[in-house]
């Protein structure tokens, strides 16, 4: 299937002339404002890379690493979208293996193997496949329904093994809990339907085990999307995946002398909706006063202008670099306008987003955040 234009950057050059950059960054009437300020990351403009497919999480992270390491995209050592895609593929292969081992411990290997075959057959019967595109795409709702329908089809021998494993794990001191709660926060959003099916499950399947199995098959689909040859997708990659991938790349990077390139890389969630499960330097709330909103803007400005720093914006299921900030005070209204330059689609810096709009987007879901990548000597 052809890649839609909204999923990849145009063939136009990434580089801007000084005049084009000036027109992009400065408002038309900026000389008329009483107060005007602008902060631009020239390195972000030099380091961002194109998105060749629906792979924003890979392209944005490649651009961020080029920014903090000071690499122009044309340098041989600069990171590309395919470099980061390779890291994600390795990471999710490991995540899937560990997750499968946890479920196998609870269900039994034969039972899980039978379930995997049943799920594969169930999807194929609907003309669907893991990593499918268009009419062959697998949705979370389809996975949930297919899993619910497959569980009662386990053979009697599978059920015996399942019951035996459940009896063995009834001793809480011997249980290794499934890591469901940790991953749900970031890369998988549980909805009401997950809990609604609990009354329809076999008596040996708890709602938490069902949620873990559903997440496992969701990850299988996401990993298959990552590995597509013609249209790789990073849809399965959430904030944690980006942060972990950055740290992995940093830990495995060496310079020509064989030593680690940069002494330290910090990769954190900088800004987003306030939550007890994620400590943020800039925590947003719907009850923030005007003064608090201004302070938060200044904190973002300070972080953006720090040396060797790259910020990635996650908004409306899209990742892109933050390229510039600007603000001005209208002399007639005495009101401030504050904006951020990023990309709503693909990676090319084209969209100035109002600070007020960004706040509303972030407050709509805890997953939308600004991610910070900083290197220190």
XYZ file of C-alpha atoms in Angstrom:
377
model
C 0.000 0.000 0.000
C 1.393 3.467 -0.917
C 2.491 5.683 1.941
C 0.135 8.643 2.386
C 1.670 12.106 2.098
C 0.604 12.927 5.661
C 2.780 10.030 6.902
C 6.044 11.126 5.300
C 7.923 14.346 4.639
C 8.033 15.887 1.183
C 11.058 15.588 -1.100
C 11.897 19.268 -0.590
C 15.267 20.037 0.958
C 15.505 20.131 4.729
C 17.756 23.184 4.659
C 16.390 26.724 4.812
C 18.079 29.814 3.466
C 18.723 32.590 6.003
C 15.838 34.553 4.492
C 13.462 31.588 4.636
C 14.424 30.971 8.254
C 13.809 34.614 9.123
C 10.338 34.522 7.518
C 9.488 31.319 9.385
C 10.662 32.489 12.791
C 9.708 36.160 12.916
C 6.064 37.318 12.879
C 5.249 39.717 10.078
C 4.775 42.750 12.350
C 7.307 41.884 15.024
C 8.957 45.325 14.853
C 5.687 46.919 15.957
C 5.457 45.001 19.224
C 6.464 46.657 22.481
C 8.233 43.503 23.568
C 9.311 40.572 21.426
C 11.585 37.625 22.130
C 12.512 34.529 20.188
C 14.671 31.476 20.946
C 15.793 29.264 18.060
C 17.688 25.970 18.090
C 19.877 26.178 15.015
C 21.153 22.703 15.798
C 17.603 21.331 15.684
C 17.201 22.887 12.230
C 20.488 21.274 11.158
C 19.813 17.920 12.781
C 16.174 17.022 12.113
C 15.578 14.148 9.698
C 12.732 13.272 7.399
C 10.028 10.803 8.271
C 9.761 8.274 5.389
C 6.691 6.451 6.773
C 4.412 6.586 9.857
C 7.547 6.419 12.020
C 7.497 9.728 13.890
C 8.864 8.219 17.122
C 12.003 7.135 15.256
C 12.489 10.285 13.171
C 11.921 12.635 16.124
C 14.389 10.758 18.341
C 17.003 10.651 15.579
C 16.671 14.432 15.232
C 16.885 14.900 18.996
C 20.092 12.861 19.258
C 21.630 14.745 16.332
C 20.719 17.971 18.128
C 22.274 17.109 21.493
C 25.386 15.552 19.912
C 25.826 18.490 17.527
C 25.509 16.405 14.349
C 24.306 17.931 11.117
C 22.069 15.458 9.299
C 24.600 15.287 6.425
C 27.424 13.935 8.605
C 28.212 10.197 8.362
C 27.771 9.771 12.122
C 24.359 11.456 12.189
C 21.434 9.291 13.240
C 18.692 8.394 10.789
C 15.127 7.198 11.159
C 16.220 3.687 10.180
C 18.921 3.691 12.887
C 16.324 4.294 15.589
C 13.836 1.888 14.030
C 16.493 -0.813 14.384
C 16.821 0.006 18.098
C 13.055 -0.145 18.630
C 12.878 -3.497 16.875
C 15.537 -4.936 19.158
C 13.889 -3.496 22.247
C 10.427 -4.796 21.441
C 11.782 -8.211 20.550
C 13.192 -8.366 24.070
C 10.019 -6.930 25.636
C 7.886 -9.493 23.824
C 10.121 -12.366 24.922
C 9.971 -11.303 28.574
C 6.235 -10.664 28.440
C 5.631 -14.054 26.825
C 7.675 -15.731 29.548
C 5.516 -14.103 32.226
C 2.269 -15.232 30.595
C 3.682 -18.710 30.000
C 4.406 -18.951 33.718
C 0.763 -18.202 34.479
C -0.887 -20.225 31.686
C 1.606 -22.960 30.887
C 3.614 -23.164 27.663
C 1.286 -25.549 25.828
C -1.748 -23.482 26.742
C -0.124 -20.244 25.558
C 1.087 -21.856 22.329
C -2.448 -23.076 21.612
C -3.806 -19.613 22.317
C -1.301 -18.007 19.947
C -2.318 -20.388 17.157
C -6.001 -19.724 17.829
C -5.446 -15.947 17.766
C -3.522 -16.180 14.488
C -6.278 -18.297 12.925
C -8.990 -16.014 14.260
C -7.397 -12.952 12.710
C -6.721 -14.693 9.393
C -10.356 -15.768 9.223
C -11.249 -12.059 9.218
C -8.655 -11.214 6.589
C -6.472 -9.536 9.215
C -2.834 -9.971 10.212
C -0.378 -8.651 12.790
C 1.172 -5.485 11.395
C -1.474 -5.298 8.689
C -2.242 -2.142 6.731
C -5.563 -0.734 5.564
C -8.261 -3.392 5.422
C -5.859 -5.883 7.020
C -5.146 -3.703 10.047
C -5.718 -5.125 13.524
C -7.349 -2.754 16.020
C -7.393 -3.038 19.805
C -11.118 -3.745 19.700
C -10.562 -6.619 17.272
C -7.776 -8.055 19.441
C -9.964 -7.857 22.531
C -12.873 -9.595 20.842
C -10.660 -12.251 19.251
C -8.929 -13.022 22.551
C -12.256 -13.235 24.373
C -13.571 -15.652 21.731
C -10.409 -17.794 21.670
C -10.089 -18.453 25.391
C -13.122 -20.803 25.632
C -11.750 -22.791 22.663
C -8.727 -24.109 24.548
C -8.628 -27.911 24.507
C -9.323 -29.961 27.611
C -5.613 -30.738 27.978
C -4.862 -27.016 27.815
C -7.440 -26.348 30.506
C -5.913 -29.016 32.751
C -2.497 -27.359 32.381
C -4.005 -23.932 32.971
C -5.750 -25.062 36.159
C -2.587 -26.746 37.394
C -0.538 -23.604 36.798
C -3.128 -21.440 38.500
C -3.143 -23.756 41.530
C 0.653 -23.623 41.707
C 0.589 -19.832 41.663
C -2.084 -19.560 44.336
C 0.743 -19.422 46.842
C 1.314 -15.658 46.732
C 4.845 -15.999 48.058
C 5.846 -17.802 44.856
C 4.133 -15.484 42.406
C 6.130 -13.248 40.097
C 3.483 -10.633 39.306
C 2.799 -9.740 35.696
C 4.095 -6.270 34.940
C 0.765 -4.976 33.723
C 0.387 -1.764 35.680
C 3.770 -0.383 34.699
C 3.323 -0.669 30.958
C -0.314 0.371 30.865
C 0.671 3.879 31.934
C 2.557 4.551 28.731
C 2.055 2.416 25.660
C -1.345 0.844 26.113
C -4.541 2.551 27.144
C -6.974 0.265 28.948
C -10.593 1.235 28.380
C -13.905 0.238 29.878
C -14.282 -2.726 27.526
C -11.273 -4.446 29.134
C -13.065 -4.664 32.451
C -16.465 -5.300 30.854
C -15.336 -8.662 29.482
C -14.326 -9.986 32.905
C -17.731 -11.561 33.474
C -17.387 -13.427 30.155
C -13.991 -15.007 30.901
C -13.318 -18.609 31.945
C -13.195 -18.915 35.724
C -9.441 -19.579 35.613
C -8.686 -16.262 33.841
C -8.628 -13.168 36.043
C -9.295 -9.727 34.597
C -5.672 -8.701 35.251
C -4.366 -11.781 33.414
C -6.715 -11.026 30.524
C -5.386 -7.447 30.410
C -1.811 -8.743 30.319
C -2.595 -11.188 27.507
C -4.349 -8.438 25.566
C -1.302 -6.214 25.979
C 0.935 -9.056 24.799
C -0.995 -9.500 21.552
C -1.177 -5.736 21.105
C 2.614 -5.657 21.341
C 2.886 -8.513 18.830
C 0.923 -6.379 16.397
C 3.029 -3.318 17.193
C 6.292 -5.226 16.742
C 5.068 -6.494 13.375
C 4.355 -2.907 12.335
C 7.885 -1.913 13.343
C 9.325 -4.670 11.152
C 7.387 -3.924 7.973
C 9.778 -3.477 5.045
C 7.818 -0.950 3.026
C 5.884 1.016 5.636
C 7.394 0.640 9.124
C 5.289 2.208 11.858
C 6.226 3.293 15.379
C 2.600 3.374 16.559
C 3.455 1.002 19.422
C 6.224 3.262 20.746
C 5.251 5.476 23.663
C 7.211 7.938 25.780
C 9.039 5.226 27.709
C 10.171 3.593 24.461
C 11.732 6.862 23.272
C 13.492 7.521 26.565
C 14.833 3.966 26.821
C 15.967 3.963 23.200
C 17.879 7.219 23.707
C 19.674 5.809 26.746
C 20.463 2.587 24.867
C 21.898 4.463 21.890
C 23.982 6.614 24.200
C 25.314 3.664 26.192
C 26.392 1.836 23.042
C 27.883 4.833 21.191
C 31.655 5.223 20.977
C 33.967 7.740 19.353
C 36.980 6.920 17.209
C 39.178 6.437 20.277
C 36.863 3.689 21.546
C 35.582 5.597 24.578
C 31.995 6.641 25.229
C 31.069 9.664 23.157
C 29.352 11.780 25.798
C 29.837 11.329 29.569
C 26.163 11.545 30.446
C 22.759 11.705 28.765
C 19.621 12.658 30.625
C 16.332 11.522 29.091
C 13.202 12.493 31.001
C 9.588 13.603 30.744
C 9.842 17.368 31.220
C 6.297 18.648 30.936
C 2.774 17.269 30.904
C -0.391 16.801 32.897
C 0.255 16.483 36.616
C 0.044 12.879 37.832
C 1.248 10.969 40.863
C 2.812 8.303 38.635
C 5.271 10.535 36.788
C 7.416 13.265 38.327
C 7.532 16.284 36.022
C 9.626 19.443 36.138
C 6.688 21.322 34.616
C 3.407 19.840 35.852
C 0.265 21.263 34.235
C -3.184 21.408 35.807
C -6.554 22.699 34.641
C -6.660 24.826 37.791
C -3.385 26.660 37.061
C -3.618 30.399 37.544
C -2.449 32.853 34.885
C 0.710 33.468 36.907
C 1.407 29.728 37.131
C 0.946 29.358 33.369
C 3.438 32.171 32.797
C 5.950 30.559 35.167
C 5.569 27.258 33.348
C 6.256 28.987 30.026
C 9.411 30.536 31.425
C 10.536 27.132 32.737
C 10.014 25.670 29.275
C 11.976 28.559 27.750
C 14.815 27.973 30.204
C 14.952 24.260 29.431
C 14.846 24.837 25.680
C 17.738 27.308 25.749
C 20.043 25.110 27.869
C 23.205 23.932 26.113
C 23.177 20.488 24.475
C 19.429 20.144 24.882
C 16.729 18.817 22.586
C 13.021 18.794 23.361
C 10.554 16.470 21.649
C 6.839 17.278 21.712
C 4.292 14.450 21.914
C 0.906 15.775 20.891
C -2.108 14.084 19.318
C -0.293 10.798 18.688
C 2.649 12.469 16.976
C 6.273 13.098 17.965
C 8.336 15.988 16.599
C 11.234 18.200 17.649
C 10.742 21.596 19.233
C 12.584 24.083 17.016
C 11.824 27.529 18.417
C 9.865 29.550 20.955
C 8.613 33.100 20.584
C 6.527 35.604 22.513
C 5.337 39.169 22.096
C 3.188 41.722 23.870
C 0.524 43.542 21.907
C 0.690 47.268 22.665
C -3.043 47.785 22.113
C -4.349 44.889 24.210
C -1.378 44.492 26.566
C -1.756 40.728 26.102
C 1.026 38.229 25.528
C 1.123 35.780 22.638
C 3.344 32.749 23.229
C 4.039 30.088 20.610
C 6.139 26.956 19.930
C 7.497 25.854 16.534
C 7.184 22.135 15.838
C 5.455 19.835 13.311
C 1.869 18.624 13.489
C 2.565 16.086 10.769
C 5.869 14.508 9.766
C 9.010 16.325 10.950
C 9.470 19.485 8.898
C 9.211 22.599 11.154
C 6.043 24.270 9.900
C 3.559 24.683 12.745
C 3.497 27.502 15.285
C 1.294 26.286 18.137
C -0.091 28.650 20.760
C 0.976 27.940 24.323
C -2.691 27.885 25.360
C -3.510 25.231 22.740
C -0.567 23.071 23.771
C -1.708 23.220 27.381
C -5.205 22.074 26.415
C -3.808 19.188 24.368
C -1.577 18.074 27.218
C -4.353 18.330 29.789
C -6.563 16.067 27.649
C -4.364 12.987 28.206
C -1.453 12.151 30.522
C 0.505 10.551 27.651
C 1.035 13.851 25.841
C 4.291 15.333 27.099
C 7.446 17.231 26.276
C 10.442 14.902 26.450
C 13.851 16.302 27.350
C 17.229 15.017 26.149
C 20.299 16.680 27.654
C 23.997 15.841 27.525
C 26.381 17.073 30.175
C 30.206 16.934 30.132
